[in-house]
PDB file of C-alpha atoms and ligand atoms in Angstrom:
ATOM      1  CA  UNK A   1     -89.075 -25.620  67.124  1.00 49.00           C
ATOM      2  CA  UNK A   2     -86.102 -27.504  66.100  1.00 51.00           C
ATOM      3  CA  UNK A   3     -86.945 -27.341  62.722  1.00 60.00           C
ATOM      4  CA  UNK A   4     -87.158 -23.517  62.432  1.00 58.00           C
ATOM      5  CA  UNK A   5     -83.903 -23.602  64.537  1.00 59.00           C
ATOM      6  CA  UNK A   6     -82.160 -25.931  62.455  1.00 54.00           C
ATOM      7  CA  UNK A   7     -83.415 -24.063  59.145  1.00 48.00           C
ATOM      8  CA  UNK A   8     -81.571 -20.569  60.781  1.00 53.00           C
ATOM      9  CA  UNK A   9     -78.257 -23.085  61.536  1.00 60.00           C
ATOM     10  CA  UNK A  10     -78.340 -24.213  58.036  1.00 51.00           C
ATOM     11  CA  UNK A  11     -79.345 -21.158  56.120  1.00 48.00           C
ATOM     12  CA  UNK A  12     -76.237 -19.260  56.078  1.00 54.00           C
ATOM     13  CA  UNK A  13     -74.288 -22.641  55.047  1.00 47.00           C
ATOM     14  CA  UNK A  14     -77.037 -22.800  52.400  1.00 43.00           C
ATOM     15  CA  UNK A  15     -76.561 -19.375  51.280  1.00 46.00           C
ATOM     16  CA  UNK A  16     -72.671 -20.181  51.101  1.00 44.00           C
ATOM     17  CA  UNK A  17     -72.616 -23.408  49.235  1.00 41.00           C
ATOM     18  CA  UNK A  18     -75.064 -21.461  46.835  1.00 41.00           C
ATOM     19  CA  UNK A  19     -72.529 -18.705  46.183  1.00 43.00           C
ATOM     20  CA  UNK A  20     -69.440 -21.296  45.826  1.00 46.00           C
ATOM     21  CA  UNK A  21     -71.866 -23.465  43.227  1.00 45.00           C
ATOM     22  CA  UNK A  22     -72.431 -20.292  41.365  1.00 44.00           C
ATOM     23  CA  UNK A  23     -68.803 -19.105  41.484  1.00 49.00           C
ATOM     24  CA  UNK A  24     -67.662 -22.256  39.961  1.00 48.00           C
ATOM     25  CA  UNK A  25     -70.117 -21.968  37.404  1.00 48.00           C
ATOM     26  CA  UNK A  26     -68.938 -18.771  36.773  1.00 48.00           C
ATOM     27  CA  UNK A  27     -65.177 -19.846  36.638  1.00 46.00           C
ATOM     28  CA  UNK A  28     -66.176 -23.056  34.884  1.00 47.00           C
ATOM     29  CA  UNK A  29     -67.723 -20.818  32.486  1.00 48.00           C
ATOM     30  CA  UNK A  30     -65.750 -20.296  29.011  1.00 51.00           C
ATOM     31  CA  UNK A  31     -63.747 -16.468  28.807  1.00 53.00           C
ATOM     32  CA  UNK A  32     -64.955 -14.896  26.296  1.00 53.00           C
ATOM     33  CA  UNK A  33     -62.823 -15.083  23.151  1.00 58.00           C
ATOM     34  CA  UNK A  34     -59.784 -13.040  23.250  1.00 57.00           C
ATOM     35  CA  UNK A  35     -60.009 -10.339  20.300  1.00 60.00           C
ATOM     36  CA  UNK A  36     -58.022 -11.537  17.580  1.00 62.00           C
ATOM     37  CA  UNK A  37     -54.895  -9.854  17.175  1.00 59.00           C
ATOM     38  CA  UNK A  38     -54.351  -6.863  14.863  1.00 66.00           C
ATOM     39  CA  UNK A  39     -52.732  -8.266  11.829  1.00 60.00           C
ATOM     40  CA  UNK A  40     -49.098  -7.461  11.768  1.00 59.00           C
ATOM     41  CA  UNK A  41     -48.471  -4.880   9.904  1.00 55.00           C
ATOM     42  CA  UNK A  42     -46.951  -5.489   6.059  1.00 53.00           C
ATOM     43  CA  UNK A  43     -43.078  -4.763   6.314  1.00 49.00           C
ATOM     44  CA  UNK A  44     -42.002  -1.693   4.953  1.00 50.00           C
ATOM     45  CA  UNK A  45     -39.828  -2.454   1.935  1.00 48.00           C
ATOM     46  CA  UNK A  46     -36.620  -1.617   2.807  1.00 47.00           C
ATOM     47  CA  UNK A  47     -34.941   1.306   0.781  1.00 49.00           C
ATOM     48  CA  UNK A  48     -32.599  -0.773  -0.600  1.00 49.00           C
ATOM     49  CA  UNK A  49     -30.747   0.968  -3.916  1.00 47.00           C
ATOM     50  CA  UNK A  50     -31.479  -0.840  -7.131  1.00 48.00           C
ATOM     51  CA  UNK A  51     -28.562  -3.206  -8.306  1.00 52.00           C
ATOM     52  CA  UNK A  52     -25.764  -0.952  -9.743  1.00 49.00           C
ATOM     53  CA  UNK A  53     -26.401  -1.194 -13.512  1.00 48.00           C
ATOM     54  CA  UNK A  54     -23.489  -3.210 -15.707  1.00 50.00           C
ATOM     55  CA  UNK A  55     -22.269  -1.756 -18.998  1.00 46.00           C
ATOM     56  CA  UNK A  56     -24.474  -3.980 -20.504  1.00 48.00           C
ATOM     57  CA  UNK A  57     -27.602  -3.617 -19.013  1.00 55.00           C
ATOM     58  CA  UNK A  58     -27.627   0.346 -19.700  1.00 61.00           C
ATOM     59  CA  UNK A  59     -30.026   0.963 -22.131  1.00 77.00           C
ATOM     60  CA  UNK A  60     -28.207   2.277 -25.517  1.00 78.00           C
ATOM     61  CA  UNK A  61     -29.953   4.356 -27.739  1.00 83.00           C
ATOM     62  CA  UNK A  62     -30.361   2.522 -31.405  1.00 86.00           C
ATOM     63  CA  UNK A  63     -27.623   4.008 -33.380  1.00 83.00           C
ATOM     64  CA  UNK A  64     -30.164   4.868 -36.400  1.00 85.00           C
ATOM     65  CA  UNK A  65     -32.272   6.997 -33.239  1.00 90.00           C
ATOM     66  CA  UNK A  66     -29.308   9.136 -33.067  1.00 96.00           C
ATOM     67  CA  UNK A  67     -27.729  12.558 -35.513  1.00 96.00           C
ATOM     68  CA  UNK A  68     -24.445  11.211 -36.979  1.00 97.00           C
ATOM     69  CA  UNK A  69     -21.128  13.226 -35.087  1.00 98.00           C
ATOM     70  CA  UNK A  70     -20.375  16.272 -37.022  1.00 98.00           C
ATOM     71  CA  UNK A  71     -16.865  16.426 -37.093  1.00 97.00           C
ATOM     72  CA  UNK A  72     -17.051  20.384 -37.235  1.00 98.00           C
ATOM     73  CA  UNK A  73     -19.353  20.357 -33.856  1.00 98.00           C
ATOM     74  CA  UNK A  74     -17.641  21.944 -30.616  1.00 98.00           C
ATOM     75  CA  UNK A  75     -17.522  18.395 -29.329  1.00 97.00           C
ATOM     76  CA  UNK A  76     -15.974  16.330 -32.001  1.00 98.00           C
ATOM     77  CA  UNK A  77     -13.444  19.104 -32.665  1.00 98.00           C
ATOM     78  CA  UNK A  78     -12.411  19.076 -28.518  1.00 97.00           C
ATOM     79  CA  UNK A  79     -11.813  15.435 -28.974  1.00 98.00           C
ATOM     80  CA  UNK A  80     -10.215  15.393 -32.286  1.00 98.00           C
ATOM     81  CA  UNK A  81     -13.153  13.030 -33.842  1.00 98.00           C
ATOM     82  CA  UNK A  82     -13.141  11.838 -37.503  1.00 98.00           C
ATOM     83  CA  UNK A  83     -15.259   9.716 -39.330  1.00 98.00           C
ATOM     84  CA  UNK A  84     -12.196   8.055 -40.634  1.00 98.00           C
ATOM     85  CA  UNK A  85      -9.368   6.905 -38.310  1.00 98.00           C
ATOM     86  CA  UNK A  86      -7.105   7.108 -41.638  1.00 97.00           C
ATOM     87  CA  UNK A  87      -7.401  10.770 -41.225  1.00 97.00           C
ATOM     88  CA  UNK A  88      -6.466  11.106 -37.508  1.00 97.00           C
ATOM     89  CA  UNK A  89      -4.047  13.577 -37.140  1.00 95.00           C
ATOM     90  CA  UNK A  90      -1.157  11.187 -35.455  1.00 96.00           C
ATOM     91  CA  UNK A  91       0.975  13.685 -35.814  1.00 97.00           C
ATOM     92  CA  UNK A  92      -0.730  15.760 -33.643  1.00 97.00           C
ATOM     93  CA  UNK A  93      -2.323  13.010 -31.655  1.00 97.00           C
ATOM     94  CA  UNK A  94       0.922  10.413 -30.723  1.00 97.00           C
ATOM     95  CA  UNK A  95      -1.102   7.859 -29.276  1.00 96.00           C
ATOM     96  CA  UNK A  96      -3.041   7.232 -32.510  1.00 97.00           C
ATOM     97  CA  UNK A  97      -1.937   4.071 -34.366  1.00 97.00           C
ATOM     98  CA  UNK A  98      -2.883   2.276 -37.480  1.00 97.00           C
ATOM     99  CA  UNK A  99      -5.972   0.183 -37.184  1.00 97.00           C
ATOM    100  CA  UNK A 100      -7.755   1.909 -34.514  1.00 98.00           C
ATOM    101  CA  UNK A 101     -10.839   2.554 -35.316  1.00 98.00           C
ATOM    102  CA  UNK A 102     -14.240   3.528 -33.073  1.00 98.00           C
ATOM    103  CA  UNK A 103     -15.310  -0.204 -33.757  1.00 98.00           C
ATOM    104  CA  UNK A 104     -12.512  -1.825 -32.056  1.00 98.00           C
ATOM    105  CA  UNK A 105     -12.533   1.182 -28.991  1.00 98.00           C
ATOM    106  CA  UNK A 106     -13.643  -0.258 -25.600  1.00 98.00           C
ATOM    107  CA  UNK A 107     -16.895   2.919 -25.825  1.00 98.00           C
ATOM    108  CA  UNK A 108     -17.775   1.815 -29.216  1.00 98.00           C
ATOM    109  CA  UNK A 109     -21.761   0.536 -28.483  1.00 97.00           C
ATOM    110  CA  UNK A 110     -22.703  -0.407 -31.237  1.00 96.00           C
ATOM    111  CA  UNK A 111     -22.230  -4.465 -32.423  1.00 95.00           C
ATOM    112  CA  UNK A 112     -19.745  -5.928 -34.226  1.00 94.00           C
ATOM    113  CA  UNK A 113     -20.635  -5.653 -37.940  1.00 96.00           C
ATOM    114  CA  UNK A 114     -22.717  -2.066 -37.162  1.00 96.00           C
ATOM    115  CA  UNK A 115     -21.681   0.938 -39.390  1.00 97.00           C
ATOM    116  CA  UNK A 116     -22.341   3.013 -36.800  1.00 97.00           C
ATOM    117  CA  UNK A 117     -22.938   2.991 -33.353  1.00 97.00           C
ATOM    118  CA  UNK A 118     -23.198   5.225 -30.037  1.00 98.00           C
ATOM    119  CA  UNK A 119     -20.343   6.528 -28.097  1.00 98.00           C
ATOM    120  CA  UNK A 120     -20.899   7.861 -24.391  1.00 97.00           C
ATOM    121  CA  UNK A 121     -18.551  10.694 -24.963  1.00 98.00           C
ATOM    122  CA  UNK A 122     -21.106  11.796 -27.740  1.00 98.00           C
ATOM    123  CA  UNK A 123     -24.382  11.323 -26.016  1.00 96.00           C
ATOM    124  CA  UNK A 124     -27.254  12.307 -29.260  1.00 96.00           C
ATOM    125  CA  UNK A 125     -24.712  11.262 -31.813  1.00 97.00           C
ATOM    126  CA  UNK A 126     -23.442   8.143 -33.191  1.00 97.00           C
ATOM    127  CA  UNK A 127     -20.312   7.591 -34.306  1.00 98.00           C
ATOM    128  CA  UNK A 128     -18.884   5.947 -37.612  1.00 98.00           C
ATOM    129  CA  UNK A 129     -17.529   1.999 -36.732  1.00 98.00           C
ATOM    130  CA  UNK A 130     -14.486   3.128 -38.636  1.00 98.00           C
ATOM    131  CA  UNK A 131     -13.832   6.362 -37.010  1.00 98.00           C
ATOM    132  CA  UNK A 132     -11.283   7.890 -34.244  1.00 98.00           C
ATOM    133  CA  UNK A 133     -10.842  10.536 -31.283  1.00 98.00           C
ATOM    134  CA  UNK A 134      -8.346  10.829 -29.212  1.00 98.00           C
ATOM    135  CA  UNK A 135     -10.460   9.667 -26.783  1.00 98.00           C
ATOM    136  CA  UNK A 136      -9.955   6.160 -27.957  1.00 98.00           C
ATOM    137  CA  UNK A 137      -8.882   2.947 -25.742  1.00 98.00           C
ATOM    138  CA  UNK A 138      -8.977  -0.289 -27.548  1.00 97.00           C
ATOM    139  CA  UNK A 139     -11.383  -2.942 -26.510  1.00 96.00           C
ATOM    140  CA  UNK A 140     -10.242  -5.800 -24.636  1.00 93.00           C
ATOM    141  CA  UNK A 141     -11.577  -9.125 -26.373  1.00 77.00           C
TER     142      UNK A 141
HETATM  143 FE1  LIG B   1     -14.811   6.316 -31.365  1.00 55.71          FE
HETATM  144 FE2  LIG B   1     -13.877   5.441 -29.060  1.00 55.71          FE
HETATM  145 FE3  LIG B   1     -13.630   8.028 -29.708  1.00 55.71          FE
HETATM  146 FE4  LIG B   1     -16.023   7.018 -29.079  1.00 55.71          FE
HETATM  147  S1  LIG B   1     -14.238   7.182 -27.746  1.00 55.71           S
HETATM  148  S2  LIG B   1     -15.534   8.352 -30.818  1.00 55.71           S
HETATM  149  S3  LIG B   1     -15.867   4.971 -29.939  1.00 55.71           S
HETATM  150  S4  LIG B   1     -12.659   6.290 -30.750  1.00 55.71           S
END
């Protein structure tokens, strides 16, 4: 009966290598993948204010879109406009002097050469290259 003895001595040991062999089969064992990560998601564009626009990259309305000044509107009256600096009142208007003229006025937009060209202070209107308000500040070169 030794062997039936010696089978109940060695059984549990039997039973207990068997476990360990299948634990480190089962640690031994790849992990399953991790999920991939969520993609990151896209930065929010920040709300960063567009450039601040230069004189010259405001759009200007062609001169030819625009209704010539009339020098009888509301407007070109309150500023004293004329289609013809030699007609500026500088009697009235001290600061006028010979040779201003619209196309040498720093808010002249139109190009050198042009007959007529915008003026902010007249938004819709152009103004004549050789005409005056009292508005006007000469151009620095
Ligand atoms: Fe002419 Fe200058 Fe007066 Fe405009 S502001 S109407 S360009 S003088």
């Amino acid at each position: 009966m030794t062997t039936r003895r010696r089978f109940i001595e060695i059984m549990p040991l039997a039973g207990a290598a068997m476990l360990a062999a299948c634990s480190d089969k089962k640690a031994a064992a790849p992990e399953p993948a991790a999920p991939a990560p969520e993609p990151a998601p896209a930065p929010v564009a920040a709300a960063t204010p567009p450039p601040a626009s230069t004189a010259a990259e405001v759009a200007v309305t062609p001169a030819a879109a625009l209704t010539p000044l009339d020098e009888k509107s509301e407007k070109a009256v309150a500023l004293a406009y004329v289609t013809d600096a030699q007609r500026a009142d500088a009697t009235k208007y001290k600061t006028y002097a010979a040779g201003q003229a619209c196309s040498n006025c720093a808010l002249f937009q139109g190009k050198a050469g042009d007959v007529i060209g915008p003026c902010p202070l007249f938004a819709g209107n152009s103004v004549t290259a050789k005409g005056w308000c009292s508005a006007y500040s000469k151009k620095m070169s």
